Structures are given as C-alpha cells and as structure tokens.
Short mmCIF file of C-alpha atoms and ligand atoms in Angstrom, two decimals:
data_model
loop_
_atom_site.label_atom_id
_atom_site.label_comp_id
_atom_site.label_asym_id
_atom_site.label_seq_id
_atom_site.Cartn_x
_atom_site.Cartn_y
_atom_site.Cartn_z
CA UNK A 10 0.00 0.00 0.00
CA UNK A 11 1.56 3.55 -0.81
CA UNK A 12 1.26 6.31 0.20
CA UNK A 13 -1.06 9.18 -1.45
CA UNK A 14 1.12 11.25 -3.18
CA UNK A 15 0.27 15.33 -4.42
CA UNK A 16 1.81 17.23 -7.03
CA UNK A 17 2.53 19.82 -6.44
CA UNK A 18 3.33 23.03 -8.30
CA UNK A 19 4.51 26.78 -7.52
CA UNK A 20 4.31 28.68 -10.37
CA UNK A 21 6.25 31.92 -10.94
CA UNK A 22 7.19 34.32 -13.17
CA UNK A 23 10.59 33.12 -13.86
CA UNK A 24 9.95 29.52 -13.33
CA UNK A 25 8.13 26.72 -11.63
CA UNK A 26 8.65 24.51 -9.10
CA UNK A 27 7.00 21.01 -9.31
CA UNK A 28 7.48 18.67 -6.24
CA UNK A 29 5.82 15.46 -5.46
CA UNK A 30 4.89 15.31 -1.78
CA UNK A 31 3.36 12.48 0.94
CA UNK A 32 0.16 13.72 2.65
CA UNK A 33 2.76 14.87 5.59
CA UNK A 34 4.45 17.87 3.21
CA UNK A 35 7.63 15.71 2.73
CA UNK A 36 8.82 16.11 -0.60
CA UNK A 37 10.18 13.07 -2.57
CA UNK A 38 11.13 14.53 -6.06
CA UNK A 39 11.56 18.28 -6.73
CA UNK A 40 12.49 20.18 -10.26
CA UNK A 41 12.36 23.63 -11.23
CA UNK A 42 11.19 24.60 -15.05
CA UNK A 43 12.09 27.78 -16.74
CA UNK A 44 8.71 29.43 -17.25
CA UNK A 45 9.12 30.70 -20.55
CA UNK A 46 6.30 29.40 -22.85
CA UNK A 47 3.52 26.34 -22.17
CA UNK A 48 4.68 25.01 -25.38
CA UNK A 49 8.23 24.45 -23.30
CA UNK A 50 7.03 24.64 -19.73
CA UNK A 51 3.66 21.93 -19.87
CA UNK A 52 5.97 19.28 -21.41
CA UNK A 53 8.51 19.27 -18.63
CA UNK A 54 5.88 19.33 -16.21
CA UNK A 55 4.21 16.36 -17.94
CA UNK A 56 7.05 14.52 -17.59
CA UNK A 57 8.63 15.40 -14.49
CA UNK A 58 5.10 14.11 -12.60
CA UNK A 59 5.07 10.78 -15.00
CA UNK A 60 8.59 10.04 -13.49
CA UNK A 61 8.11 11.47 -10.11
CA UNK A 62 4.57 8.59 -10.38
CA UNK A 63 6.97 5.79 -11.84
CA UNK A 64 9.37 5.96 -9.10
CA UNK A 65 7.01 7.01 -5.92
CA UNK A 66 4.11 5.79 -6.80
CA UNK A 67 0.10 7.33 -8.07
CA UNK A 68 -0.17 11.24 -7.82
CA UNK A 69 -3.58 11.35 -6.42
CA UNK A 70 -4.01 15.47 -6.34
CA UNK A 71 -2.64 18.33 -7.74
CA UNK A 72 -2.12 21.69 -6.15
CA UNK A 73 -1.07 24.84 -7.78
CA UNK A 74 -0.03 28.02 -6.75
CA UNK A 75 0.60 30.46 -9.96
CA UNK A 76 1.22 33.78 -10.80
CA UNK A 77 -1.88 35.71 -12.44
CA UNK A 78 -4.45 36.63 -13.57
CA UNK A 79 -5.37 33.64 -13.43
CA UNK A 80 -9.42 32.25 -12.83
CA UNK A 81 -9.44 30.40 -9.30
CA UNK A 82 -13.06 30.19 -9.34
CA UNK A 83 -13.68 26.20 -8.86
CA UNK A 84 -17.79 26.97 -10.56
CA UNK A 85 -15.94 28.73 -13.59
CA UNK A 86 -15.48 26.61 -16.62
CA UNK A 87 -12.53 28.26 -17.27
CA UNK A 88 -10.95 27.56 -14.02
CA UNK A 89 -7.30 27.24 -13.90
CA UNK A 90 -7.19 29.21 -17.46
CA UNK A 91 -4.44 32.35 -17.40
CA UNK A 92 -6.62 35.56 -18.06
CA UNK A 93 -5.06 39.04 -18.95
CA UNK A 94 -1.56 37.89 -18.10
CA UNK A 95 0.34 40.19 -19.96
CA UNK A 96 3.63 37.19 -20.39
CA UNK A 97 3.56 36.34 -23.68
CA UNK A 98 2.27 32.58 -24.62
CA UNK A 99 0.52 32.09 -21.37
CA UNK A 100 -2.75 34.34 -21.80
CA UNK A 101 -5.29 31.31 -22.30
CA UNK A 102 -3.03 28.35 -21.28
CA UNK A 103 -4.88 26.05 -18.66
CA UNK A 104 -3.42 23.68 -16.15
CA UNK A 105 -5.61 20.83 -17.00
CA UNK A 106 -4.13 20.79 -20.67
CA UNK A 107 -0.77 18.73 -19.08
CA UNK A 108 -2.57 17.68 -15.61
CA UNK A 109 -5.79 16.10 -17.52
CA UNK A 110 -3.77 13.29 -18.35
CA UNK A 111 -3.58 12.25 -14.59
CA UNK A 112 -7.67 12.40 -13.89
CA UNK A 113 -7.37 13.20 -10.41
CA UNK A 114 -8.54 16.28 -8.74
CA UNK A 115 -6.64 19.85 -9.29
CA UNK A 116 -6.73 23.08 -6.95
CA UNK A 117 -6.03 26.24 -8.30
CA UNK A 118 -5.25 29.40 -6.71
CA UNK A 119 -3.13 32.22 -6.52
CA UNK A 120 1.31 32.82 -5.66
CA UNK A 121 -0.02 34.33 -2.74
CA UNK A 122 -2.66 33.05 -1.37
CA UNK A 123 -0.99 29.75 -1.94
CA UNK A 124 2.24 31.15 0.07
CA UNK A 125 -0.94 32.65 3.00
CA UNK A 126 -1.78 28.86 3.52
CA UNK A 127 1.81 28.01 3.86
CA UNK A 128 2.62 30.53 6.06
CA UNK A 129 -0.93 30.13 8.08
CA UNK A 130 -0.90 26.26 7.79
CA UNK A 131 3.22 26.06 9.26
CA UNK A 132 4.96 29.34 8.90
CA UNK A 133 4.63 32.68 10.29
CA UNK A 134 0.93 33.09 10.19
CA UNK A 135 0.01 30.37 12.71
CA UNK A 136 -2.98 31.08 15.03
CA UNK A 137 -4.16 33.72 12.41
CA UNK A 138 -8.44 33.99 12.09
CA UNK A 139 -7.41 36.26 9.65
CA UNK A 140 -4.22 36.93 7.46
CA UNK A 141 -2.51 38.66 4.43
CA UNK A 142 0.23 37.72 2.46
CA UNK A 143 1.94 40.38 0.27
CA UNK A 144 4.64 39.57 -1.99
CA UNK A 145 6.98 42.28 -3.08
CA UNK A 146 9.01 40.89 -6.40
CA UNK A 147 9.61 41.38 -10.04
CA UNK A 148 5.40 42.04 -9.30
CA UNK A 149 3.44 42.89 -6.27
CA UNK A 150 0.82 40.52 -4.99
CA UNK A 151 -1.46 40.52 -2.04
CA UNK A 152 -3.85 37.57 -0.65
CA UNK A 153 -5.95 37.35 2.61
CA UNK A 154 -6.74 34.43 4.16
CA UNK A 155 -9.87 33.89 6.70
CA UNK A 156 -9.89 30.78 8.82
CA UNK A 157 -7.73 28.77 6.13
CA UNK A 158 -9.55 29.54 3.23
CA UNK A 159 -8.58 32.17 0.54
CA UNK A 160 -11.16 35.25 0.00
CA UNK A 161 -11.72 36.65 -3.69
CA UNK A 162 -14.93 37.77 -5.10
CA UNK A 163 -15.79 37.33 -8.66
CA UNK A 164 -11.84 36.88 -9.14
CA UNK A 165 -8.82 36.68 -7.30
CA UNK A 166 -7.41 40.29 -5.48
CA UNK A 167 -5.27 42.61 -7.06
CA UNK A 168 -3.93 44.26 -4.52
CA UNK A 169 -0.51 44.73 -5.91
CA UNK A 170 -2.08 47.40 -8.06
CA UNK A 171 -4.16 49.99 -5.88
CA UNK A 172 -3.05 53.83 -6.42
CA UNK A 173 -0.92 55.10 -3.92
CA UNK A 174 0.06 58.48 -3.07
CA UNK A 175 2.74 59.82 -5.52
CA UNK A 176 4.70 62.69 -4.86
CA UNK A 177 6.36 63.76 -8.09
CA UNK A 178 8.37 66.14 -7.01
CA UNK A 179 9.99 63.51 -4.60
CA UNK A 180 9.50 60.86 -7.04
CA UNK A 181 9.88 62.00 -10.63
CA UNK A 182 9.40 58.32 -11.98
CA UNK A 183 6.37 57.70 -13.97
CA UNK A 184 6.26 54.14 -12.81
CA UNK A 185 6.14 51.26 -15.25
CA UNK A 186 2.63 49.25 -14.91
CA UNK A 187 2.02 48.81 -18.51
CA UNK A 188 -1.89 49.34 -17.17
CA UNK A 189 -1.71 52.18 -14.73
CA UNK A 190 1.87 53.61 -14.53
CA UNK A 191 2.42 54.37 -11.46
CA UNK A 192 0.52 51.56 -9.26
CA UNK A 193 1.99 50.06 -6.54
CA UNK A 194 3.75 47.83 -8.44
CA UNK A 195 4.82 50.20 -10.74
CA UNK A 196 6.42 51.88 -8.04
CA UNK A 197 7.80 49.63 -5.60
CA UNK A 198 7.90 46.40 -7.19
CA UNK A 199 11.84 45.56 -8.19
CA UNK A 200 11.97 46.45 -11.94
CA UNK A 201 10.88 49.73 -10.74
CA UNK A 202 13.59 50.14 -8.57
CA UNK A 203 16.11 49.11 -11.36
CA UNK A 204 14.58 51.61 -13.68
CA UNK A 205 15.36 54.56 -11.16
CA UNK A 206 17.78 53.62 -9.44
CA UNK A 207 20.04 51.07 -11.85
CA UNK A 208 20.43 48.77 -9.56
CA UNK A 209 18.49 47.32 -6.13
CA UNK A 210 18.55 48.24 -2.81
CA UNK A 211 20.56 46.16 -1.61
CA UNK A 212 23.55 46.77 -4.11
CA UNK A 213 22.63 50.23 -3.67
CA UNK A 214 23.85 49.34 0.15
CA UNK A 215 20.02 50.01 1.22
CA UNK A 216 20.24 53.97 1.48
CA UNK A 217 18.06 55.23 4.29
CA UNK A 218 15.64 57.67 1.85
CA UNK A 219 15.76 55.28 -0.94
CA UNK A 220 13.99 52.51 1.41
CA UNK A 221 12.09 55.11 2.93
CA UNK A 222 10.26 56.01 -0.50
CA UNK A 223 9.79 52.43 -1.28
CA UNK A 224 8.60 51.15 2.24
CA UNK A 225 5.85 54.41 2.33
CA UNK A 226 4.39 53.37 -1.10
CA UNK A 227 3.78 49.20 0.60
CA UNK A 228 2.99 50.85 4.00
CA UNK A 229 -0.28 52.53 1.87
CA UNK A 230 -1.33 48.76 0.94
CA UNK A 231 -0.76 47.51 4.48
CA UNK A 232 -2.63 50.43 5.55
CA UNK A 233 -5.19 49.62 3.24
CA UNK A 234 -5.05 46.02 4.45
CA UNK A 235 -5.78 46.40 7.74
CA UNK A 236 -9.04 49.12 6.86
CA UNK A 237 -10.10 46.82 4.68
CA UNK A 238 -9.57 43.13 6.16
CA UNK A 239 -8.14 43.72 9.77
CA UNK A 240 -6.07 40.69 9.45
CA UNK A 241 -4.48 39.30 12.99
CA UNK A 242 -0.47 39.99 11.16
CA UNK A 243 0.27 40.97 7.61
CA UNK A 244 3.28 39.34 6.17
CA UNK A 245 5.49 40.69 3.82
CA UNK A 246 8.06 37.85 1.57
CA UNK A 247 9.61 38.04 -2.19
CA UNK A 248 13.00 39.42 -3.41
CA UNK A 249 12.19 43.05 -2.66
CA UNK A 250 11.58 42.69 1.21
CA UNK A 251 14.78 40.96 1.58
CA UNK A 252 16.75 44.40 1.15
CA UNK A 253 18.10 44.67 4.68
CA UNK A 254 16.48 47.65 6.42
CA UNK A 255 13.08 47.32 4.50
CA UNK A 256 10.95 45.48 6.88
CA UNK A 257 11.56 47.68 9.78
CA UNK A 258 11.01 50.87 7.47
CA UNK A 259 7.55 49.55 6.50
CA UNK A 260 6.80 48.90 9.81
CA UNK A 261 7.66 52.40 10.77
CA UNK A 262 6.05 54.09 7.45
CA UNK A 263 2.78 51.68 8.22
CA UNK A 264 2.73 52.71 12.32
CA UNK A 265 3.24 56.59 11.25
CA UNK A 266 -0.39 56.29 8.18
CA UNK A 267 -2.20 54.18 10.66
CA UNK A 268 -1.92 57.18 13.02
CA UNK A 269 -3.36 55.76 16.02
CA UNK A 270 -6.56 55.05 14.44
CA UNK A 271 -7.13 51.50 14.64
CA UNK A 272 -6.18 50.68 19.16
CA UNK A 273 -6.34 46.82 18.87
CA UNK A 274 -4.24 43.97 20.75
CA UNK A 275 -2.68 43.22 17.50
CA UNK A 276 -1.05 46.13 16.43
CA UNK A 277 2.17 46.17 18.61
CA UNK A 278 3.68 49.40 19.17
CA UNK A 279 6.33 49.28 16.55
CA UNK A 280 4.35 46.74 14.63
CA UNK A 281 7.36 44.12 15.17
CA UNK A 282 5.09 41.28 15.72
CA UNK A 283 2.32 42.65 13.54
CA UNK A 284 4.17 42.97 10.13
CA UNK A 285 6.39 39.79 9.30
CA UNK A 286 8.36 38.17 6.26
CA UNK A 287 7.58 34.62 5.56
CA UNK A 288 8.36 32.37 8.27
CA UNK A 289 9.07 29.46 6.19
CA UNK A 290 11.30 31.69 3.75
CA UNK A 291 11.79 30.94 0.34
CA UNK A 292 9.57 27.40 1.05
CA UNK A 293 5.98 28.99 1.39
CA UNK A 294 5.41 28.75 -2.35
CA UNK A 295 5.75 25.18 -2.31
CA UNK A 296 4.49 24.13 0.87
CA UNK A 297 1.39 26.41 0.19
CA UNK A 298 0.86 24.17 -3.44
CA UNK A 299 1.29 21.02 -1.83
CA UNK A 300 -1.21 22.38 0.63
CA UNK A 301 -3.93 22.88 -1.67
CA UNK A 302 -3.36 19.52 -2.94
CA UNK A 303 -4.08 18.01 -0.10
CA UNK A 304 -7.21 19.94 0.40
CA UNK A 305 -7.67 18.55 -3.36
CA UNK A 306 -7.70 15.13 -1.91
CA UNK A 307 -10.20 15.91 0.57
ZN1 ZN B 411 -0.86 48.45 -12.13
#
C-alpha cells in the first residue's frame, strides 16, 4: 500500500517549481522549469510528474499556486485558465491541458494566497483567524486568508495594483505598470527600482531615503489592508523585502499612516510582531501548493 502522493506546483514568473509530496508535506522529487512558454514549460511538467509517479508511486491530487491573472473560481469553466496575463504565450493556457492526463482532482489558486496557507498552515501566520500575504518581487501581490480559506470575489485580489500616493516632485518616476503607470507595483515592485535607481537596494547598500520612499508606497497597501480586512499579522516575503532595512522601514512608514486610528491587541507598538516576512522563507510557495493539494484530496 503507498502512500497518497500530491503534485505539487509553484508557479512563478521566472519559473516553476513542481514537487511530489506524501500527505505529511515531505517532498520526494523536486524540479524547477524555466517558465518561458507552455509550449516548453507543460511538457517538462508532464514529464517530471510521469517520473516522479513511476518511481514514488500514483499522484492522487494536484495543487497549484501560480502567478496571475489567473481564474481560481472552482464553478468557472474556465478555471485554472491564465486571463489578462500580460507574459507572452501564457494568456489562455490552462493547467488541465498537461494535468488532464492524470484524472485526479486539481486546486487552483493564486502565488499568494498559496504562500498565505503556507505561512498560516506552518509558517509565520500560525494562530491567524485572519491573514494577508503580500509579496513584493519582479510584481506585487497581495492575498488574505480567513480561517484557512482564501477570500476573492468574482476573481482573485489585485492588490498589488491599488493607487498610492505619488509625490512627483519627490518621485519623478512615472512608474512602469504597462496598465496604470504608477501603481503600486509600478512603483515599488523591483523592476521599478532598477529603472530609477540602476540597480536594487541592496547593491545600492540600502540607502536610508531610498527605502524610505519604497517602504511608504507598501505601507499605503498595508494600511489599506488592515481598513479593509483587519487581518491578525500581515506578512510581507519576495526578493524586494529581503533588502536589509526594508521590513523595519515599513513597519515604521505603516505605524506613522495608521496614526493611532485603529487601538487593537494586535497592532504592537512598533508593529514588530504585527508585520512579518515569511516564516518558512523561500519554502511557502511550495508548501502552500502542496497544501492545496491536499485539500484537493479531501
Ligand atoms: Zn498596475
């Protein structure tokens, strides 16, 4: 008798990372896949999970955690379809076209909300009712969790790209969201901090004002955050927040637009327990997908 295996799948911008996993979360075959194109990407996928079955045994769920926009509505027809994503090849492309194959059940849902269950199921978000997960990367991304589950309405949230105050003066850069220009993410997110600053902040040696500007524009989403959600801790992972220095400016920038407004338990004064990075680091991608597989299995 083997063990139930899931498939699981983190799916980023750059590339993926496909594991197959025991019910437990330990991983028995791992690969990464430049993202590129489907016509390049589903193959190795195919493949890698065919192996990964031959040597470990039957793949009995999928999970997936992928970049956007992508439709994570289970009632949709078109669920696990890429939407408006503006990376070329993969507007249209579906997970079932290379996961069909397997017939077994497939959840979908975002990066970040599938890094939220990581983090709330073993990471930093443990003992959450409610939580968000913001990712600040090559994009910005933002999902809130409620009691385990992943909120959204008639799609996923797009939090990465509310308005934010944008002092050009201070700021002359137009930002470089080819939708909105300067977004959040076409602010903060790390190709806009290589466009104004030719390099990031950490090889710019994380200069005090430099973080300052960057940390107000995400302190405006965690403000919103909390208005809008209240979530029990707000944690803040991708390549961005590691710039040493950044997390403790956001926490001061987020403290200083809250203003006293909100008096609850969970704000800490200085915020050092309320606003986080990823406890499980670099892993709550993964764990998160093999996460929703399991849920997959039921
Ligand atoms: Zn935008």
């Amino acid at each position: 008798m083997t063990d139930q295996l899931i498939g699981a799948i983190e799916a980023g911008g750059t590339k993926f990372v496909a594991a197959v996993a025991r019910r437990d979360g330990t991983i028995v075959a791992e690969t990464r896949i430049p993202t590129e194109t489907p016509a390049t990407c589903f193959p190795a996928l195919g493949t890698f999970f065919r192996d990964a079955a031959k040597g470990h045994g039957t793949i009995a769920a999928f999970g997936i955690a992928s970049f956007g926009p992508i439709d994570i509505d289970p009632a949709s027809p078109a669920y696990g379809t890429f939407t408006t994503t503006p990376k070329p090849g993969w507007s249209g492309a579906r997970f079932q076209d290379v996961l069909g194959q397997f017939g077994v059940p497939i959840v979908v849902d975002t990066d970040v909300n599938g890094a939220a269950l990581g983090e709330w199921e073993s990471g930093a978000g443990r003992g959450c009712t409610t939580l968000a997960y913001t990712t600040i990367g090559t994009g910005v991304g933002c999902g809130v969790l409620r009691g385990g589950k992943s909120l959204m309405g008639f799609s996923h949230y797009e939090g990465g790209h509310i308005g934010v105050a944008h002092d050009h003066a201070a700021d002359p850069y137009a930002g470089f969201c080819p939708f909105h220009g300067d977004c959040l993410e076409g602010l903060a997110a790390g190709p806009a901090i290589k466009a104004r600053w030719g390099q990031s902040l950490t090889d710019l040696g994380s200069p005090p004002d430099k973080l300052a500007l960057i940390a107000d524009y995400v302190a405006q989403l965690a403000v919103n955050l909390v208005l809008l959600h209240m979530p029990d801790r707000l944690i803040f992972g991708g390549g961005v927040m590691k710039t040493p220095g950044l997390v403790e400016a956001l926490r001061a920038a987020t403290e200083r637009r809250l203003a006293g407004y909100i008096q609850a338990p969970q704000l800490d004064p200085g915020l050092v327990k309320y606003i986080v990075t990823p406890g499980l680091g670099d892993e709550a991608g993964i764990t998160g997908a093999i996460a929703l597989g399991r849920r997959a299995l039921g």
